[in-house]
CSV table of C-alpha atoms and ligand atoms in Angstrom, one decimal:
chain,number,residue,atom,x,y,z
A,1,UNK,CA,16.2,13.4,29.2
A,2,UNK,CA,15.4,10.6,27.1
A,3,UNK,CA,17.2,10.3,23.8
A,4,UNK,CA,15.5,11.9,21.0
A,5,UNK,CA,14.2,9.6,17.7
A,6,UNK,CA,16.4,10.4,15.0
A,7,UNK,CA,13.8,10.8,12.0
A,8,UNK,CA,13.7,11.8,8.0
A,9,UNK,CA,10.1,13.2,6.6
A,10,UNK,CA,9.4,12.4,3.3
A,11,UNK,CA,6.4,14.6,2.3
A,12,UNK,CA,4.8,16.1,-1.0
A,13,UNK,CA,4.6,18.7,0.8
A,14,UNK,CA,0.8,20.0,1.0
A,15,UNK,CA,-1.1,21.8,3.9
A,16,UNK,CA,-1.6,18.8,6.2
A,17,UNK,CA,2.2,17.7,5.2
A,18,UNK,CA,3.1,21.2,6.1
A,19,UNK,CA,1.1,20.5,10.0
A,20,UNK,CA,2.9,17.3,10.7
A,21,UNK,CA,6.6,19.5,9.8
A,22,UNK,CA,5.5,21.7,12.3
A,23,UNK,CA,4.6,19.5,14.8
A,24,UNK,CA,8.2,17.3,14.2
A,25,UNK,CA,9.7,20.5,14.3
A,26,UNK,CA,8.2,21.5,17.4
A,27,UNK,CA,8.7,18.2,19.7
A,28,UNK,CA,12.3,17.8,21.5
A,29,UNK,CA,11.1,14.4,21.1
A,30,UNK,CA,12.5,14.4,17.4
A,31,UNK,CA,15.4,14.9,16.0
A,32,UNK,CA,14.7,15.7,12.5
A,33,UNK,CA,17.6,14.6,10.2
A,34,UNK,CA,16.1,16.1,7.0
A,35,UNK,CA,13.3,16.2,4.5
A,36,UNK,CA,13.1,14.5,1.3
A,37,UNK,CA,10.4,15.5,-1.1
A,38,UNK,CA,8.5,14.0,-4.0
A,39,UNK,CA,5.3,14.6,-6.5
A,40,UNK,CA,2.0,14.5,-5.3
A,41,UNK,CA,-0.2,16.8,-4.0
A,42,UNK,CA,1.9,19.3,-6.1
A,43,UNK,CA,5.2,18.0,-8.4
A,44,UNK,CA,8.8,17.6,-6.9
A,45,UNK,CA,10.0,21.1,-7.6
A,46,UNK,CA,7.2,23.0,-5.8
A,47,UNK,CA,6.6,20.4,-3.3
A,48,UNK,CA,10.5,21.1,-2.3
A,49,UNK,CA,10.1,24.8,-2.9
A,50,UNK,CA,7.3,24.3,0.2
A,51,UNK,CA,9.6,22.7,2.2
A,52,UNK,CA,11.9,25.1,1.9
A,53,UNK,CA,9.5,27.9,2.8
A,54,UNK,CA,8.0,26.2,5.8
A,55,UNK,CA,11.5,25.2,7.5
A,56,UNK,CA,11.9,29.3,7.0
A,57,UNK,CA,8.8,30.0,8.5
A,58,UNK,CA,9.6,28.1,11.5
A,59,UNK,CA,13.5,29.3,11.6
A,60,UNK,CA,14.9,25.8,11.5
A,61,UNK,CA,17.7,24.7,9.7
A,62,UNK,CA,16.6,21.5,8.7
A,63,UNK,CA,18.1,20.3,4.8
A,64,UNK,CA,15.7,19.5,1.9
A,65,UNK,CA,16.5,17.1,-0.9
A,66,UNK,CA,14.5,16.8,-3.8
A,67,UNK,CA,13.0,13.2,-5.1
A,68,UNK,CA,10.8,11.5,-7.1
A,69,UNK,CA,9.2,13.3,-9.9
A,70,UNK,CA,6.8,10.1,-10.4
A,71,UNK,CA,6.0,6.5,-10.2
A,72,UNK,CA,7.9,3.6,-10.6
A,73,UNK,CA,6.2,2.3,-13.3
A,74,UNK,CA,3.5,4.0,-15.7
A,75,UNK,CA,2.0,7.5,-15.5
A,76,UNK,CA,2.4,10.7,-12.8
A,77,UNK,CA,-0.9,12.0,-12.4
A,78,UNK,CA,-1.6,15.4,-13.9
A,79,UNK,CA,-1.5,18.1,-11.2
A,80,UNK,CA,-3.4,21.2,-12.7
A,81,UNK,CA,-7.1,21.0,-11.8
A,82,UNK,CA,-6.8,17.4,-10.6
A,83,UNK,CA,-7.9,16.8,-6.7
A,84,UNK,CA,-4.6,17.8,-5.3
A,85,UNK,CA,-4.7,21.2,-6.6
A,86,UNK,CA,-8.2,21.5,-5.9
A,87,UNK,CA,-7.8,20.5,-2.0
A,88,UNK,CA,-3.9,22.2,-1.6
A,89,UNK,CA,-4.2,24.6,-3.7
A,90,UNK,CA,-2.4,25.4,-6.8
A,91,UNK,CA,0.8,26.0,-4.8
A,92,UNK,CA,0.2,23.3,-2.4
A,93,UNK,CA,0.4,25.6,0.3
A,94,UNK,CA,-3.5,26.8,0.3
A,95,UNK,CA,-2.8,29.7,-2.4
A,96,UNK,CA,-1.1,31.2,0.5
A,97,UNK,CA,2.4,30.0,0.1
A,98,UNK,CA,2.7,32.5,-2.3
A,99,UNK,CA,3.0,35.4,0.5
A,100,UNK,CA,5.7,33.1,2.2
A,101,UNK,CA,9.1,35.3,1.1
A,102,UNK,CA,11.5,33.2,-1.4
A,103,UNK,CA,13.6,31.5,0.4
A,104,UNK,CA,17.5,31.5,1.0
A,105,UNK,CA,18.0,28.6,2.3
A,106,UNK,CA,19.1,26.2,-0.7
A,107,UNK,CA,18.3,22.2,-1.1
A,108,UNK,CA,20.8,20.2,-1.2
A,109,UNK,CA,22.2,18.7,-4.6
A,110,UNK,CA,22.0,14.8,-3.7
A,111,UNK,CA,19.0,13.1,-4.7
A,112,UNK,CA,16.2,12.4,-1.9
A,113,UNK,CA,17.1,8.8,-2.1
A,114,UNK,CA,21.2,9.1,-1.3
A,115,UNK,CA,20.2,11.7,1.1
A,116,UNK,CA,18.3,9.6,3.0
A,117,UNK,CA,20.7,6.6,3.0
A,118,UNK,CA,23.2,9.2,3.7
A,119,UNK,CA,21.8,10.3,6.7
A,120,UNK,CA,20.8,6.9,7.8
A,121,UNK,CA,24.2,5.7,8.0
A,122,UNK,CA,25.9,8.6,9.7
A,123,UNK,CA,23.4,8.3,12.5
A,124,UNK,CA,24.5,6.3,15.9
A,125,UNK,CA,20.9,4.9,16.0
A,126,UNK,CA,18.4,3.3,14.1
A,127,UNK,CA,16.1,5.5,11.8
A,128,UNK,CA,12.4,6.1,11.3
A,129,UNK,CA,11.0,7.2,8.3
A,130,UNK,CA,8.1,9.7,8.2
A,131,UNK,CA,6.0,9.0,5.2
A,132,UNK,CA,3.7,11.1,4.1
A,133,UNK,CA,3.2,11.2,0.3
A,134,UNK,CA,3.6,8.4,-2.3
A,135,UNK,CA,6.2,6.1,-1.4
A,136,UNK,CA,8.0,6.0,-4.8
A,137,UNK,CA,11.4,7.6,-3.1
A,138,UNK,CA,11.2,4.8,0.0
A,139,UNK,CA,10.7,2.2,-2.3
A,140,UNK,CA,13.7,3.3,-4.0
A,141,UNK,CA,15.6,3.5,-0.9
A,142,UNK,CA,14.7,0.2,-0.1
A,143,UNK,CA,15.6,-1.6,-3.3
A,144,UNK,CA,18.8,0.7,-4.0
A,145,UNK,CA,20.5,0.5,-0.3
A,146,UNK,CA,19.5,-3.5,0.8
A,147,UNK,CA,22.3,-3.3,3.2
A,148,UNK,CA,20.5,-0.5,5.1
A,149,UNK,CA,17.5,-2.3,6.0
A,150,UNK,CA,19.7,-3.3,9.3
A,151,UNK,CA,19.4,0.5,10.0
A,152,UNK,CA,15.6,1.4,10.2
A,153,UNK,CA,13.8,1.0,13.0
A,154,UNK,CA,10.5,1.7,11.1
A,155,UNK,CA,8.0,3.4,8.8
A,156,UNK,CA,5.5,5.9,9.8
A,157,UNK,CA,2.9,6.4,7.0
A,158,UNK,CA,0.3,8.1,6.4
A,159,UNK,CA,-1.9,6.0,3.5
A,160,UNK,CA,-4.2,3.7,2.7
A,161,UNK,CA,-7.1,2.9,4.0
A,162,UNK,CA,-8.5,-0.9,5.4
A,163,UNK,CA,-12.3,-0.1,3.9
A,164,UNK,CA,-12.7,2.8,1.4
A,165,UNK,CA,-10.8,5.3,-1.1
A,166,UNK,CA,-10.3,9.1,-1.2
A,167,UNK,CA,-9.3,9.3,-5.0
A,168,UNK,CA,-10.5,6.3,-6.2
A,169,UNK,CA,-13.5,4.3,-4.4
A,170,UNK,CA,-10.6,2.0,-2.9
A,171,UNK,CA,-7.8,3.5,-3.3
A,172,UNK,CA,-5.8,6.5,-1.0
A,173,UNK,CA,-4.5,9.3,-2.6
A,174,UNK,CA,-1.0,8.2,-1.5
A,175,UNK,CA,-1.2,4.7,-2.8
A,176,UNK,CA,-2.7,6.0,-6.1
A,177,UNK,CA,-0.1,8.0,-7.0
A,178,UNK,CA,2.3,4.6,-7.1
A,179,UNK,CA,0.8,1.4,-5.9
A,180,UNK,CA,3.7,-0.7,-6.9
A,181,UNK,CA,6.4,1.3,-4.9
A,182,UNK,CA,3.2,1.2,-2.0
A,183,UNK,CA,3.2,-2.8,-2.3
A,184,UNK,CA,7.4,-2.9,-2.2
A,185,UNK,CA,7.5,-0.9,1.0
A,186,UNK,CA,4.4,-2.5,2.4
A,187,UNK,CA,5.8,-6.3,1.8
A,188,UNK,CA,9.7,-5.3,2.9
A,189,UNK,CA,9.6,-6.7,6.6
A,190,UNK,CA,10.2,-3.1,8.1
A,191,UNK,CA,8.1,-2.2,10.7
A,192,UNK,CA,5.6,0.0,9.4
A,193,UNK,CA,2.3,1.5,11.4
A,194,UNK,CA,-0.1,2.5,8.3
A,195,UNK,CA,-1.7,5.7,9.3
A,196,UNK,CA,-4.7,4.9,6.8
A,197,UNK,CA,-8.2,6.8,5.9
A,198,UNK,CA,-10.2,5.2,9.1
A,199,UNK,CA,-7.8,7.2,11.8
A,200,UNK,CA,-6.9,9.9,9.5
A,201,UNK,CA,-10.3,11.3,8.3
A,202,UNK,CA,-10.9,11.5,12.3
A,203,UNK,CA,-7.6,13.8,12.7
A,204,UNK,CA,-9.6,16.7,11.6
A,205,UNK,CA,-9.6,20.4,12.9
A,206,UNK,CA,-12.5,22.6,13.4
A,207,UNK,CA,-13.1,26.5,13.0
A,208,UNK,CA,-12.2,27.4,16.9
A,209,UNK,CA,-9.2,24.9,16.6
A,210,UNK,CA,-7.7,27.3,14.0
A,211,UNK,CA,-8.7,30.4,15.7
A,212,UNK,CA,-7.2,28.6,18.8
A,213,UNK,CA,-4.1,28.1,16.6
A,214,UNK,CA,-4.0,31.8,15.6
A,215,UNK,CA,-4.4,33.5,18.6
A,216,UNK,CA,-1.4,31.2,20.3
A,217,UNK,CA,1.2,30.5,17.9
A,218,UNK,CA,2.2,33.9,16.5
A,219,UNK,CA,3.2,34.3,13.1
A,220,UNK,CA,3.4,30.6,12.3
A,221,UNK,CA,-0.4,30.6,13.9
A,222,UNK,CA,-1.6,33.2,11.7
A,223,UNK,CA,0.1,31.9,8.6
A,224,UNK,CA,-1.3,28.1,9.2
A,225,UNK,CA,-4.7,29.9,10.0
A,226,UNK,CA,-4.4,31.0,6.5
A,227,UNK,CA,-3.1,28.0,4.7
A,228,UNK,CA,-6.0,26.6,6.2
A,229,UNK,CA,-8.9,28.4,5.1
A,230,UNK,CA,-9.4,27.0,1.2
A,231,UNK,CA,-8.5,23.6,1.9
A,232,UNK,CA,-11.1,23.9,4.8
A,233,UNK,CA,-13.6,25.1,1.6
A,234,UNK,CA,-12.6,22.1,-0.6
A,235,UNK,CA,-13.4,19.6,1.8
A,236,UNK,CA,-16.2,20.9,2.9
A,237,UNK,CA,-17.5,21.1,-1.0
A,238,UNK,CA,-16.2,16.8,-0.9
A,239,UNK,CA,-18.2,16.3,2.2
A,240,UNK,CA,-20.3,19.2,3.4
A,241,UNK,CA,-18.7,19.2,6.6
A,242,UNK,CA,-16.5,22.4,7.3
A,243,UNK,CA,-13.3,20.7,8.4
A,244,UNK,CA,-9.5,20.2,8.0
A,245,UNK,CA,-8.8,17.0,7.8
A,246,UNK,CA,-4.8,16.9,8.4
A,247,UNK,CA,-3.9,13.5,7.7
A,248,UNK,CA,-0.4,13.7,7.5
A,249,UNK,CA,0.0,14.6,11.4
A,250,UNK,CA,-1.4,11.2,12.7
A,251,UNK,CA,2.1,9.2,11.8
A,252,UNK,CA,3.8,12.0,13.6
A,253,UNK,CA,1.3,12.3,16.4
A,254,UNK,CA,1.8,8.7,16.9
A,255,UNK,CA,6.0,8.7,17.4
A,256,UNK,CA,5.1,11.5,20.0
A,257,UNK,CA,2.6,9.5,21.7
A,258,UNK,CA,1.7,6.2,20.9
A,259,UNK,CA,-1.7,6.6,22.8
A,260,UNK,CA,-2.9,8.9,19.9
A,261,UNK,CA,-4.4,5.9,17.8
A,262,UNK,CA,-5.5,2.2,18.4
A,263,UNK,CA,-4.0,0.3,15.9
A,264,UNK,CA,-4.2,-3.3,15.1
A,265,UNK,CA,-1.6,-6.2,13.2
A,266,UNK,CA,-2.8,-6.6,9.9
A,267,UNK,CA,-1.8,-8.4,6.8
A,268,UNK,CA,-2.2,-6.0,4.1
A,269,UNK,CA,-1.5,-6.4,0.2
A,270,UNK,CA,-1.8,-3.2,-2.6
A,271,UNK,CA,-4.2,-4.6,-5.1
A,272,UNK,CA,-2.1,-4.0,-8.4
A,273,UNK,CA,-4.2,-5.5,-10.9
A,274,UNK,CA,-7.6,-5.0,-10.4
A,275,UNK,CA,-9.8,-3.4,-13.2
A,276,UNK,CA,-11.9,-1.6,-10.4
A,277,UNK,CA,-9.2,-2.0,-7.3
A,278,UNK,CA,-6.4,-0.8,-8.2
A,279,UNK,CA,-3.9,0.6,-5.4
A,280,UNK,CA,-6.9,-0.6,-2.8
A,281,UNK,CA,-4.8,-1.9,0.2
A,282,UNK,CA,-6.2,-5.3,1.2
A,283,UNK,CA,-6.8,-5.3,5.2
A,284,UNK,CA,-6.9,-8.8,6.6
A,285,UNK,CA,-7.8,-7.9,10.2
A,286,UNK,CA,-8.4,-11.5,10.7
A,287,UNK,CA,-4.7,-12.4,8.9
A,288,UNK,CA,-6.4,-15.6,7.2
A,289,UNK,CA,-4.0,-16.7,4.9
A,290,UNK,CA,-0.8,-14.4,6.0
A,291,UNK,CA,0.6,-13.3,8.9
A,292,UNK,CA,0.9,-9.4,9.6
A,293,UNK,CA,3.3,-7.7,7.9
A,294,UNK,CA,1.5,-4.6,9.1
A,295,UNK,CA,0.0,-2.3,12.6
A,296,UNK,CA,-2.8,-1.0,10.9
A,297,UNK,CA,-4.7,2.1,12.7
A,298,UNK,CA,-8.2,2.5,13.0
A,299,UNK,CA,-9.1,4.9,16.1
A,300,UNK,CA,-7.7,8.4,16.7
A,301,UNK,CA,-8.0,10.2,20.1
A,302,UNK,CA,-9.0,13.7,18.2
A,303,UNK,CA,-9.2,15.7,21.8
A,304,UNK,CA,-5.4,14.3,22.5
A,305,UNK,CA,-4.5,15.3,18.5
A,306,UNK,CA,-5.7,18.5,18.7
A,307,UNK,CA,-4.2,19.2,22.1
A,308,UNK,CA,-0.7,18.1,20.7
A,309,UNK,CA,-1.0,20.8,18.1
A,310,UNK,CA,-1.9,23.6,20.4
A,311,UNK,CA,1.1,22.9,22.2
A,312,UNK,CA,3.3,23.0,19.2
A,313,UNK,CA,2.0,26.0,17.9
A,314,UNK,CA,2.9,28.0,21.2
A,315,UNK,CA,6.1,27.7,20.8
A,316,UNK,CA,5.7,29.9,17.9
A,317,UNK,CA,4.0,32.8,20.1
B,401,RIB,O1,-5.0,10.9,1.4
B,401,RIB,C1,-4.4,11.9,2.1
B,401,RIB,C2,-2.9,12.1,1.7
B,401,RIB,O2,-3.0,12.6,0.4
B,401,RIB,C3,-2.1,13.1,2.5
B,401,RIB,O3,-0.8,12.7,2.5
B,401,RIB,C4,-2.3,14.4,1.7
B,401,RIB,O4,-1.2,15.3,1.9
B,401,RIB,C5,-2.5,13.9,0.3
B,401,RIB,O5,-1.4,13.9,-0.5
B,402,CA,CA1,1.0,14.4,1.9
C-alpha cells in the first residue's frame, strides 16, 4: 500500500466544508492529522462546534482546534442575514445541524495556528494543507512558524476565481473574507493548486445524486441528504438552477485523484486596493510580467466527482 498523505483541513465549516470532511475521512488515501477552524460561512465557535458534530457523525477521532475569529486587518463580516447564513444556514450546517446530538468529543485548547505547526512538525513527512475557508489562520501559520515552510509539501484551496466573483462581482467568498492574508499565502512560494469559481461552480450535485447519496450511505447519507436540501433552495433562488454546488470537495477530490480537474500555472495577485476589485484574484494565464506562483484550475470531471462521493458515502451504509 502506498503511504498515505499526511493532511490538516482548515474549514469554516459549512455544508460543502462538511462534504470534503467526509470525503477526507473516507479515503485510506489520507491521513487526516486534524482540523483547524476559522469564521466564515458561520464564526469560529459554531464553525468548530460543526466540526465537532460532523467528526461524531462519521465516528472518527479526528482533533479540532479553534482559529481565527477574523481578518488580519480591518473588519469580519457580519454573519446574521449576510450570504453565508443565507446559503449554510443559520447553523452552517443547513438548519439541520441542529438535530446532530451535542457532542462529547472536546477541541483541543491550542490555538488552530500552534496546532497546526504542532502537527506539522511531529509528522515524518511533509504536510499538505486543505484550505477551505478564508486563509487568515494559514497566513498566520506562515508568517509565525517561517522555519516550517521546509515542511509543507503544499496548499490545497478552495478560492478565488481567474474571471468572476461570488460575493463581490470579482471577488470569492473566501478571499473576501481576508484578502491580505489571501495575497500572503498566495505570494509565499508554497505550492499551492487554487481550486477557484471556474472548476468549483462545476462540482455541483443534482436531485438523484443526493437521493443516490441517501439510499447508499446510511445515516451519514440521510443526514447529508438533509443538510443538503436548503442550501440546494438558496442557490437555486442565486441562480435558478436547483443545485449543490460543493465547492470545498474539489481541493480534496484533487489529492485523491489528480485527474479530477485540469489545471493550469498561473501568476495570480489578490487585488488589495481596488475601489471596485477588491480581493479579485488577478489570473495571468499568459504569466506576462511574472512567473507562476500558482496551478490554477479551470475544468472539473463532474461524472468522476460525483462518482468519488458515492464511493465515500458507502462506507457509511
Ligand atoms: O465561495 C465558496 C466558498 O465560500 C466555500 O468555501 C464555501 O464554504 C464558502 O465559504
Ligand atoms: Ca468553506
Amino acid at each position: 500500500m502506498t503511504n498515505r498523505i499526511p493532511v490538516i483541513i482548515d474549514t469554516d465549516m459549512g455544508v460543502d466544508d462538511a462534504y470534503s470532511v467526509m470525503l477526507a475521512l473516507s479515503s485510506s488515501q489520507l491521513k487526516v492529522l486534524g482540523i483547524t477552524t476559522s469564521y466564515g460561512n458561520v464564526d469560529a465557535e459554531a464553525a468548530t462546534l460543526n466540526a465537532i458534530k460532523i467528526l461524531e457523525l462519521l465516528e472518527k477521532r479526528v482533533r479540532v482546534a479553534k482559529g481565527a475569529s477574523g481578518p488580519l486587518f480591518g473588519k469580519m463580516r457580519k454573519y446574521s442575514n449576510s450570504r453565508g447564513a443565507f446559503i449554510h444556514g443559520k447553523d452552517g450546517l443547513g438548519n439541520k445541524g441542529y438535530s446532530l446530538s451535542e457532542p462529547v468529543h472536546i477541541e483541543v485548547e491550542t490555538d488552530a495556528v500552534d496546532y497546526m505547526a504542532e502537527l506539522i512538525k511531529k509528522e515524518d513527512t511533509k504536510v499538505t494543507i486543505v484550505s477551505l475557508g478564508p486563509l487568515t489562520n494559514i497566513a498566520t501559520l506562515i508568517i509565525s512558524y517561517p522555519e516550517l515552510r521546509s515542511r509543507i509539501d503544499g496548499i490545497a484551496m478552495m478560492g478565488g476565481s481567474a474571471y468572476s466573483g461570488n460575493t463581490l462581482p470579482a471577488g470569492e467568498s473566501n478571499i473576501v473574507a481576508d484578502p491580505e492574508a489571501a495575497q500572503i499565502v498566495l505570494q509565499s512560494g508554497l505550492r499551492i493548486v487554487m481550486c477557484g469559481l471556474e472548476a468549483t461552480e462545476k462540482a455541483y450535485f443534482i436531485k438523484d445524486d443526493l437521493e443516490m447519496f441517501r439510499l447508499i450511505g446510511g445515516s451519514v447519507g440521510r443526514f447529508y441528504y438533509d443538510m443538503t436540501q436548503d442550501y440546494m433552495s438558496a442557490i437555486e433562488k442565486l441562480s435558478g438552477e436547483r443545485k449543490a454546488v460543493i465547492h470545498d470537495s474539489v481541493p480534496t477530490a484533487w489529492l485523491l485523484n489528480p485527474s479530477v480537474l485540469k489545471a493550469r500555472a498561473c501568476h495570480v495577485e489578490v487585488d488589495l486596493n481596488g475601489q471596485y476589485t477588491r480581493a479579485c484574484t488577478v489570473t495571468d494565464e499568459i504569466c506576462a510580467e511574472a512567473k507562476p506562483n500558482v496551478m490554477v484550475a479551470f475544468e472539473l470531471d463532474r461524472d468522476l466527482f460525483v462518482r468519488m462521493h458515492i464511493e465515500a458515502f458507502k462506507q457509511y451504509r
